[in-house]
Amino acid sequence: FAVARAGVRRGMKVVLIAGPVALKTPAGVERVDVVSARQMLSAVERALSKAKEEGGECIFVSTAAVADFRPRTASKKKIKKSSAETLLRLVRNPDILKTVCAKRSRGIFAKDLKLVGFAAETGLPVEEGLRKCREKGLEFIVANDVTKPGCGFATTTNEAYIIKNDGFIFKTPLMTKDRLAKIILDFAT
């Protein structure tokens, strides 16, 4: 939401694809609500296809902390308690950012589409961030250690590493998410 606000302040057309959150939509932002990783991927693909048709510079900033797994099947009814043990089978969710990167390289999305990712880590944010940046083919990734006080989810502040795929690393001090969003867009433009 901070990146969306920062984009609008720069005069960018912003489409915010959001999971189930209670945050208010920033003024001037087009919001698309989704409830699953598959819905989010579909909404992202629609937005990027439309952006390619419209032309111009396009930046995809993937800040979502999408669950890596989902239940294999969903029950339409309440699962009742019983004395039997219940086994929950999980399947992998789509990797939205990796899918977008692959489609960019195949020309499905604009070739000049800039891709920025986030890596919410619980240890080794630089190493994991660099690995993910290179593996996915991003321009850069914003990595942070979400176990640190004032960082990560449900806070108004964050401390991060901006890591380019060539190994360049820029560390930010603890700051507001709005200020960090401005820095991220500075790197992206």
Tab-separated table of C-alpha atoms in Angstrom, residues 23-183:
chain	number	residue	atom	x	y	z
A	23	LEU	CA	-6.166	-1.410	4.668
A	24	LYS	CA	-7.801	1.543	2.951
A	25	THR	CA	-7.199	1.960	-0.768
A	26	PRO	CA	-4.896	4.929	-1.398
A	27	ALA	CA	-6.487	7.793	-3.338
A	28	GLY	CA	-5.964	7.528	-7.082
A	29	VAL	CA	-5.260	3.786	-7.009
A	30	GLU	CA	-7.228	1.156	-8.916
A	31	ARG	CA	-7.702	-1.760	-6.512
A	32	VAL	CA	-8.418	-5.385	-7.376
A	33	ASP	CA	-9.283	-7.636	-4.422
A	34	VAL	CA	-8.447	-11.348	-4.421
A	35	VAL	CA	-8.584	-14.095	-1.813
A	36	SER	CA	-6.200	-16.742	-3.133
A	37	ALA	CA	-2.798	-17.024	-4.771
A	38	ARG	CA	-4.380	-18.357	-7.962
A	39	GLN	CA	-6.767	-15.397	-8.113
A	40	MET	CA	-3.851	-13.048	-7.493
A	41	LEU	CA	-1.835	-14.582	-10.343
A	42	SER	CA	-4.808	-14.245	-12.680
A	43	ALA	CA	-5.344	-10.597	-11.706
A	44	VAL	CA	-1.631	-9.843	-12.160
A	45	GLU	CA	-1.601	-11.447	-15.606
A	46	ARG	CA	-4.659	-9.415	-16.668
A	47	ALA	CA	-3.128	-6.169	-15.393
A	48	LEU	CA	0.238	-6.787	-17.087
A	49	SER	CA	-1.399	-7.793	-20.378
A	50	LYS	CA	-3.399	-4.563	-20.307
A	51	ALA	CA	-0.242	-2.580	-19.483
A	52	LYS	CA	1.537	-4.129	-22.486
A	53	GLU	CA	-1.358	-3.099	-24.757
A	54	GLU	CA	-1.296	0.463	-23.405
A	55	GLY	CA	2.476	0.738	-23.848
A	56	GLY	CA	4.854	2.948	-21.905
A	57	GLU	CA	7.095	2.151	-18.987
A	58	CYS	CA	5.778	-0.522	-16.648
A	59	ILE	CA	7.043	-1.587	-13.241
A	60	PHE	CA	5.715	-4.642	-11.412
A	61	VAL	CA	6.421	-4.489	-7.686
A	62	SER	CA	5.520	-7.776	-6.046
A	63	THR	CA	5.178	-7.056	-2.343
A	64	ALA	CA	2.655	-9.795	-1.529
A	65	ALA	CA	3.584	-12.433	1.019
A	66	VAL	CA	1.616	-15.178	-0.694
A	67	ALA	CA	1.524	-18.526	1.093
A	68	ASP	CA	3.805	-21.087	-0.547
A	69	PHE	CA	1.217	-23.846	-0.034
A	70	ARG	CA	-2.565	-24.294	0.061
A	71	PRO	CA	-4.778	-27.251	1.027
A	72	ARG	CA	-5.138	-29.740	-1.835
A	73	THR	CA	-8.907	-29.729	-1.378
A	74	ALA	CA	-11.215	-27.240	0.241
A	75	SER	CA	-14.251	-28.376	2.134
A	76	LYS	CA	-17.510	-26.575	1.461
A	77	LYS	CA	-18.726	-27.741	4.867
A	78	LYS	CA	-17.337	-27.560	8.357
A	79	ILE	CA	-14.908	-30.370	9.088
A	80	LYS	CA	-16.273	-31.905	12.295
A	81	LYS	CA	-14.125	-32.898	15.223
A	82	SER	CA	-13.593	-36.594	15.621
A	83	SER	CA	-11.339	-38.942	17.473
A	84	ALA	CA	-9.602	-39.760	14.225
A	85	GLU	CA	-6.517	-37.856	13.211
A	86	THR	CA	-7.049	-35.504	10.286
A	87	LEU	CA	-4.405	-35.304	7.606
A	88	LEU	CA	-4.114	-32.034	5.738
A	89	ARG	CA	-2.534	-32.447	2.297
A	90	LEU	CA	-0.890	-29.374	0.833
A	91	VAL	CA	0.011	-28.425	-2.718
A	92	ARG	CA	2.342	-25.680	-3.883
A	93	ASN	CA	0.815	-22.328	-4.780
A	94	PRO	CA	1.948	-20.698	-8.006
A	95	ASP	CA	5.051	-18.524	-7.687
A	96	ILE	CA	3.542	-15.336	-9.055
A	97	LEU	CA	6.786	-13.442	-9.525
A	98	LYS	CA	8.580	-16.378	-11.155
A	99	THR	CA	5.618	-16.837	-13.531
A	100	VAL	CA	5.680	-13.151	-14.490
A	101	CYS	CA	9.456	-13.311	-15.080
A	102	ALA	CA	9.081	-16.340	-17.350
A	103	LYS	CA	6.282	-14.716	-19.338
A	104	ARG	CA	8.315	-11.517	-19.740
A	105	SER	CA	11.235	-13.491	-21.157
A	106	ARG	CA	8.882	-15.198	-23.639
A	107	GLY	CA	7.455	-11.833	-24.760
A	108	ILE	CA	3.993	-12.362	-23.293
A	109	PHE	CA	4.461	-9.257	-21.169
A	110	ALA	CA	6.443	-6.193	-22.226
A	111	LYS	CA	10.170	-6.944	-22.639
A	112	ASP	CA	11.019	-3.687	-20.860
A	113	LEU	CA	8.789	-4.563	-17.891
A	114	LYS	CA	10.807	-3.923	-14.731
A	115	LEU	CA	10.377	-6.574	-12.058
A	116	VAL	CA	10.869	-5.891	-8.365
A	117	GLY	CA	10.327	-8.518	-5.695
A	118	PHE	CA	10.180	-8.717	-1.931
A	119	ALA	CA	11.680	-11.382	0.308
A	120	ALA	CA	10.287	-11.561	3.831
A	121	GLU	CA	12.927	-13.659	5.570
A	122	THR	CA	13.423	-15.044	9.060
A	123	GLY	CA	17.194	-15.259	8.724
A	124	LEU	CA	19.870	-14.486	6.121
A	125	PRO	CA	17.910	-11.828	4.213
A	126	VAL	CA	20.866	-10.813	2.030
A	127	GLU	CA	21.822	-14.329	0.986
A	128	GLU	CA	18.228	-15.437	0.380
A	129	GLY	CA	17.345	-12.162	-1.308
A	130	LEU	CA	20.261	-12.389	-3.744
A	131	ARG	CA	19.476	-16.028	-4.522
A	132	LYS	CA	15.805	-15.226	-5.221
A	133	CYS	CA	16.685	-12.138	-7.264
A	134	ARG	CA	18.979	-14.115	-9.558
A	135	GLU	CA	16.790	-17.228	-9.699
A	136	LYS	CA	13.725	-15.252	-10.763
A	137	GLY	CA	15.489	-12.769	-13.050
A	138	LEU	CA	14.528	-9.575	-11.205
A	139	GLU	CA	16.006	-6.116	-11.551
A	140	PHE	CA	16.208	-6.078	-7.758
A	141	ILE	CA	14.628	-7.466	-4.637
A	142	VAL	CA	13.791	-5.846	-1.309
A	143	ALA	CA	14.709	-8.272	1.473
A	144	ASN	CA	14.127	-7.922	5.169
A	145	ASP	CA	14.247	-9.954	8.352
A	146	VAL	CA	10.649	-9.994	9.571
A	147	THR	CA	11.715	-11.216	13.024
A	148	LYS	CA	13.393	-7.888	13.815
A	149	PRO	CA	11.351	-5.422	15.896
A	150	GLY	CA	9.626	-2.793	13.756
A	151	CYS	CA	10.092	-4.798	10.545
A	152	GLY	CA	7.806	-6.820	8.376
A	153	PHE	CA	4.097	-7.237	8.808
A	154	ALA	CA	1.631	-5.193	10.864
A	155	THR	CA	4.101	-2.343	11.389
A	156	THR	CA	4.405	1.140	9.923
A	157	THR	CA	8.191	0.827	9.703
A	158	ASN	CA	10.701	-1.442	8.017
A	159	GLU	CA	14.414	-1.941	7.526
A	160	ALA	CA	15.487	-3.559	4.297
A	161	TYR	CA	18.213	-4.531	1.903
A	162	ILE	CA	17.762	-3.547	-1.728
A	163	ILE	CA	19.675	-6.189	-3.641
A	164	LYS	CA	20.377	-6.017	-7.370
A	165	ASN	CA	21.035	-9.154	-9.399
A	166	ASP	CA	24.633	-8.000	-10.019
A	167	GLY	CA	25.317	-8.242	-6.266
A	168	PHE	CA	24.913	-4.529	-5.406
A	169	ILE	CA	23.409	-4.168	-1.910
A	170	PHE	CA	21.894	-1.041	-0.377
A	171	LYS	CA	20.871	-1.272	3.300
A	172	THR	CA	18.252	1.086	4.651
A	173	PRO	CA	17.945	2.034	8.289
A	174	LEU	CA	14.658	1.515	10.118
A	175	MET	CA	12.232	3.977	8.509
A	176	THR	CA	8.585	4.416	7.676
A	177	LYS	CA	7.219	2.168	4.967
A	178	ASP	CA	6.207	5.297	3.033
A	179	ARG	CA	9.820	6.503	2.982
A	180	LEU	CA	11.063	3.042	2.008
A	181	ALA	CA	8.506	2.949	-0.829
A	182	LYS	CA	9.977	6.183	-2.245
A	183	ILE	CA	13.462	4.647	-2.195
